[in-house]
């Protein structure tokens, strides 16, 4: 699945181009605008999380509807391995597709080079977590429309609890939720990019976010067999093609 996902992404030149160009078209004007740094930072964070969540969930639902997942899983491919490789490849591909706009944001924001590494790691962690969240949502919905609504809701709530939209009171439950949010490093990195500072180093401050990100991945993989079964059921429930007689 890892190899298949990469080959599929690289061979679809038109879609690959859109996934590289659209982030630049949307985010570069924001970076060049006179908007305040916190506002620009929020836009960056929202885009990254939406990019990963939708990019994982919508294709999973689409493949389930078209029966592609059924063809893979009925070969005996392990469901958890199927999903794990798909999530890993999806997060890696998303990171590569966002690399051009991320470089531009770092240059426009005149971010200190010391912040480049932590920024890339924060974006990668956020994309991996967002892909896992998207796969969980794909297990719970039955259509692309439901998936879009659920992804938007989940992503916005996750961003809210990561401190993107507000600053919680120190010591409160909101503050504690923010400290362990896997999207907090992204929010802080985007704050640094928008303000042009060096950025935090990866250390013990990332322990909580890494633990929650790992727990999210475990949850996604624990649902993989159910996701696989729903994929097979969805494909079998489709009416046959009138021309070929096949499902």
mmCIF file of N, CA, C and O in Angstrom, residues 166-212:
data_model
loop_
_atom_site.group_PDB
_atom_site.id
_atom_site.type_symbol
_atom_site.label_atom_id
_atom_site.label_comp_id
_atom_site.label_asym_id
_atom_site.label_seq_id
_atom_site.Cartn_x
_atom_site.Cartn_y
_atom_site.Cartn_z
ATOM 1 N N UNK A 166 -7.801 30.745 20.501
ATOM 2 C CA UNK A 166 -7.902 31.450 21.768
ATOM 3 C C UNK A 166 -6.741 31.055 22.663
ATOM 4 O O UNK A 166 -6.084 30.048 22.457
ATOM 5 N N UNK A 167 -6.494 31.888 23.665
ATOM 6 C CA UNK A 167 -5.451 31.603 24.649
ATOM 7 C C UNK A 167 -6.116 31.170 25.943
ATOM 8 O O UNK A 167 -6.798 31.971 26.594
ATOM 9 N N UNK A 168 -5.991 29.910 26.343
ATOM 10 C CA UNK A 168 -6.687 29.430 27.541
ATOM 11 C C UNK A 168 -6.080 29.988 28.820
ATOM 12 O O UNK A 168 -4.928 30.417 28.848
ATOM 13 N N UNK A 169 -6.863 29.956 29.876
ATOM 14 C CA UNK A 169 -6.402 30.408 31.183
ATOM 15 C C UNK A 169 -5.397 29.391 31.729
ATOM 16 O O UNK A 169 -5.702 28.193 31.788
ATOM 17 N N UNK A 170 -4.198 29.808 32.104
ATOM 18 C CA UNK A 170 -3.197 28.869 32.623
ATOM 19 C C UNK A 170 -3.726 28.088 33.822
ATOM 20 O O UNK A 170 -4.321 28.651 34.735
ATOM 21 N N UNK A 171 -3.524 26.764 33.768
ATOM 22 C CA UNK A 171 -3.953 25.906 34.855
ATOM 23 C C UNK A 171 -5.332 25.318 34.679
ATOM 24 O O UNK A 171 -5.696 24.367 35.380
ATOM 25 N N UNK A 172 -6.136 25.869 33.773
ATOM 26 C CA UNK A 172 -7.484 25.359 33.552
ATOM 27 C C UNK A 172 -7.480 24.121 32.664
ATOM 28 O O UNK A 172 -6.453 23.710 32.122
ATOM 29 N N UNK A 173 -8.671 23.543 32.485
ATOM 30 C CA UNK A 173 -8.761 22.329 31.674
ATOM 31 C C UNK A 173 -8.438 22.618 30.208
ATOM 32 O O UNK A 173 -7.870 21.776 29.509
ATOM 33 N N UNK A 174 -8.805 23.814 29.737
ATOM 34 C CA UNK A 174 -8.476 24.180 28.368
ATOM 35 C C UNK A 174 -6.977 24.272 28.154
ATOM 36 O O UNK A 174 -6.451 23.881 27.104
ATOM 37 N N UNK A 175 -6.286 24.793 29.151
ATOM 38 C CA UNK A 175 -4.827 24.892 29.084
ATOM 39 C C UNK A 175 -4.205 23.504 29.058
ATOM 40 O O UNK A 175 -3.264 23.248 28.301
ATOM 41 N N UNK A 176 -4.729 22.599 29.893
ATOM 42 C CA UNK A 176 -4.211 21.219 29.922
ATOM 43 C C UNK A 176 -4.463 20.509 28.596
ATOM 44 O O UNK A 176 -3.614 19.754 28.117
ATOM 45 N N UNK A 177 -5.646 20.745 28.008
ATOM 46 C CA UNK A 177 -5.944 20.138 26.706
ATOM 47 C C UNK A 177 -4.989 20.656 25.641
ATOM 48 O O UNK A 177 -4.524 19.896 24.776
ATOM 49 N N UNK A 178 -4.690 21.945 25.708
ATOM 50 C CA UNK A 178 -3.779 22.516 24.727
ATOM 51 C C UNK A 178 -2.383 21.930 24.850
ATOM 52 O O UNK A 178 -1.712 21.666 23.848
ATOM 53 N N UNK A 179 -1.919 21.698 26.078
ATOM 54 C CA UNK A 179 -0.546 21.218 26.287
ATOM 55 C C UNK A 179 -0.322 19.844 25.666
ATOM 56 O O UNK A 179 0.804 19.504 25.299
ATOM 57 N N UNK A 180 -1.372 19.022 25.577
ATOM 58 C CA UNK A 180 -1.204 17.667 25.039
ATOM 59 C C UNK A 180 -1.749 17.532 23.618
ATOM 60 O O UNK A 180 -1.699 16.443 23.046
ATOM 61 N N UNK A 181 -2.263 18.606 23.050
ATOM 62 C CA UNK A 181 -2.819 18.525 21.697
ATOM 63 C C UNK A 181 -1.704 18.283 20.677
ATOM 64 O O UNK A 181 -0.697 18.992 20.667
ATOM 65 N N UNK A 182 -1.870 17.306 19.806
ATOM 66 C CA UNK A 182 -0.857 17.068 18.768
ATOM 67 C C UNK A 182 -0.785 18.181 17.736
ATOM 68 O O UNK A 182 0.132 18.203 16.914
ATOM 69 N N UNK A 183 -1.751 19.099 17.766
ATOM 70 C CA UNK A 183 -1.725 20.241 16.863
ATOM 71 C C UNK A 183 -1.135 21.500 17.511
ATOM 72 O O UNK A 183 -0.990 22.519 16.839
ATOM 73 N N UNK A 184 -0.815 21.436 18.799
ATOM 74 C CA UNK A 184 -0.198 22.589 19.441
ATOM 75 C C UNK A 184 1.173 22.913 18.851
ATOM 76 O O UNK A 184 1.469 24.091 18.604
ATOM 77 N N UNK A 185 2.061 21.917 18.619
ATOM 78 C CA UNK A 185 3.337 22.262 17.978
ATOM 79 C C UNK A 185 3.148 22.957 16.634
ATOM 80 O O UNK A 185 3.916 23.868 16.289
ATOM 81 N N UNK A 186 2.118 22.555 15.879
ATOM 82 C CA UNK A 186 1.833 23.214 14.609
ATOM 83 C C UNK A 186 1.437 24.669 14.852
ATOM 84 O O UNK A 186 1.933 25.573 14.165
ATOM 85 N N UNK A 187 0.531 24.897 15.807
ATOM 86 C CA UNK A 187 0.074 26.258 16.098
ATOM 87 C C UNK A 187 1.243 27.134 16.518
ATOM 88 O O UNK A 187 1.369 28.288 16.065
ATOM 89 N N UNK A 188 2.124 26.610 17.368
ATOM 90 C CA UNK A 188 3.271 27.392 17.818
ATOM 91 C C UNK A 188 4.251 27.635 16.673
ATOM 92 O O UNK A 188 4.813 28.730 16.552
ATOM 93 N N UNK A 189 4.450 26.612 15.836
ATOM 94 C CA UNK A 189 5.361 26.774 14.697
ATOM 95 C C UNK A 189 4.840 27.811 13.718
ATOM 96 O O UNK A 189 5.609 28.634 13.200
ATOM 97 N N UNK A 190 3.527 27.796 13.463
ATOM 98 C CA UNK A 190 2.954 28.772 12.553
ATOM 99 C C UNK A 190 2.990 30.178 13.147
ATOM 100 O O UNK A 190 3.132 31.171 12.422
ATOM 101 N N UNK A 191 2.868 30.279 14.478
ATOM 102 C CA UNK A 191 3.051 31.579 15.137
ATOM 103 C C UNK A 191 4.461 32.101 14.886
ATOM 104 O O UNK A 191 4.673 33.285 14.600
ATOM 105 N N UNK A 192 5.423 31.200 14.994
ATOM 106 C CA UNK A 192 6.818 31.590 14.768
ATOM 107 C C UNK A 192 7.068 31.978 13.315
ATOM 108 O O UNK A 192 7.800 32.924 13.033
ATOM 109 N N UNK A 193 6.459 31.235 12.395
ATOM 110 C CA UNK A 193 6.618 31.551 10.974
ATOM 111 C C UNK A 193 6.012 32.918 10.666
ATOM 112 O O UNK A 193 6.600 33.734 9.943
ATOM 113 N N UNK A 194 4.827 33.175 11.221
ATOM 114 C CA UNK A 194 4.145 34.438 10.944
ATOM 115 C C UNK A 194 4.883 35.634 11.546
ATOM 116 O O UNK A 194 4.834 36.737 11.000
ATOM 117 N N UNK A 195 5.572 35.398 12.677
ATOM 118 C CA UNK A 195 6.268 36.503 13.342
ATOM 119 C C UNK A 195 7.756 36.539 13.030
ATOM 120 O O UNK A 195 8.450 37.477 13.426
ATOM 121 N N UNK A 196 8.278 35.490 12.339
ATOM 122 C CA UNK A 196 9.667 35.489 11.914
ATOM 123 C C UNK A 196 10.681 35.190 12.997
ATOM 124 O O UNK A 196 11.827 35.617 12.894
ATOM 125 N N UNK A 197 10.290 34.433 14.028
ATOM 126 C CA UNK A 197 11.239 34.090 15.087
ATOM 127 C C UNK A 197 11.771 32.683 14.865
ATOM 128 O O UNK A 197 11.335 31.957 13.983
ATOM 129 N N UNK A 198 12.719 32.292 15.719
ATOM 130 C CA UNK A 198 13.445 31.046 15.491
ATOM 131 C C UNK A 198 12.586 29.814 15.659
ATOM 132 O O UNK A 198 12.671 28.869 14.902
ATOM 133 N N UNK A 199 11.725 29.764 16.650
ATOM 134 C CA UNK A 199 10.916 28.568 16.869
ATOM 135 C C UNK A 199 11.480 27.702 17.965
ATOM 136 O O UNK A 199 12.668 27.720 18.261
ATOM 137 N N UNK A 200 10.582 26.933 18.589
ATOM 138 C CA UNK A 200 10.979 26.105 19.726
ATOM 139 C C UNK A 200 11.699 24.856 19.263
ATOM 140 O O UNK A 200 11.477 24.345 18.173
ATOM 141 N N UNK A 201 12.576 24.369 20.125
ATOM 142 C CA UNK A 201 13.258 23.114 19.841
ATOM 143 C C UNK A 201 12.365 21.948 20.229
ATOM 144 O O UNK A 201 11.494 22.057 21.087
ATOM 145 N N UNK A 202 12.589 20.794 19.597
ATOM 146 C CA UNK A 202 11.832 19.598 19.919
ATOM 147 C C UNK A 202 12.399 19.019 21.205
ATOM 148 O O UNK A 202 13.574 18.687 21.286
ATOM 149 N N UNK A 203 11.574 18.884 22.231
ATOM 150 C CA UNK A 203 12.052 18.373 23.509
ATOM 151 C C UNK A 203 10.918 17.811 24.331
ATOM 152 O O UNK A 203 9.917 17.315 23.793
ATOM 153 N N UNK A 204 11.035 17.911 25.649
ATOM 154 C CA UNK A 204 10.035 17.349 26.542
ATOM 155 C C UNK A 204 8.686 18.031 26.380
ATOM 156 O O UNK A 204 7.648 17.464 26.702
ATOM 157 N N UNK A 205 8.669 19.267 25.875
ATOM 158 C CA UNK A 205 7.427 19.985 25.676
ATOM 159 C C UNK A 205 6.560 19.313 24.624
ATOM 160 O O UNK A 205 5.372 19.601 24.529
ATOM 161 N N UNK A 206 7.157 18.455 23.818
ATOM 162 C CA UNK A 206 6.419 17.741 22.783
ATOM 163 C C UNK A 206 5.948 16.370 23.255
ATOM 164 O O UNK A 206 5.290 15.654 22.495
ATOM 165 N N UNK A 207 6.256 15.992 24.472
ATOM 166 C CA UNK A 207 5.930 14.642 24.935
ATOM 167 C C UNK A 207 4.429 14.394 24.917
ATOM 168 O O UNK A 207 3.964 13.366 24.396
ATOM 169 N N UNK A 208 3.659 15.319 25.486
ATOM 170 C CA UNK A 208 2.201 15.163 25.497
ATOM 171 C C UNK A 208 1.613 15.061 24.107
ATOM 172 O O UNK A 208 0.838 14.126 23.822
ATOM 173 N N UNK A 209 1.938 15.994 23.195
ATOM 174 C CA UNK A 209 1.425 15.879 21.832
ATOM 175 C C UNK A 209 1.802 14.571 21.140
ATOM 176 O O UNK A 209 0.985 13.997 20.405
ATOM 177 N N UNK A 210 3.025 14.085 21.359
ATOM 178 C CA UNK A 210 3.441 12.827 20.731
ATOM 179 C C UNK A 210 2.649 11.652 21.281
ATOM 180 O O UNK A 210 2.264 10.743 20.524
ATOM 181 N N UNK A 211 2.372 11.659 22.588
ATOM 182 C CA UNK A 211 1.597 10.572 23.193
ATOM 183 C C UNK A 211 0.173 10.565 22.646
ATOM 184 O O UNK A 211 -0.370 9.511 22.300
ATOM 185 N N UNK A 212 -0.447 11.749 22.556
ATOM 186 C CA UNK A 212 -1.820 11.823 22.042
ATOM 187 C C UNK A 212 -1.864 11.454 20.559
ATOM 188 O O UNK A 212 -2.794 10.780 20.106
#
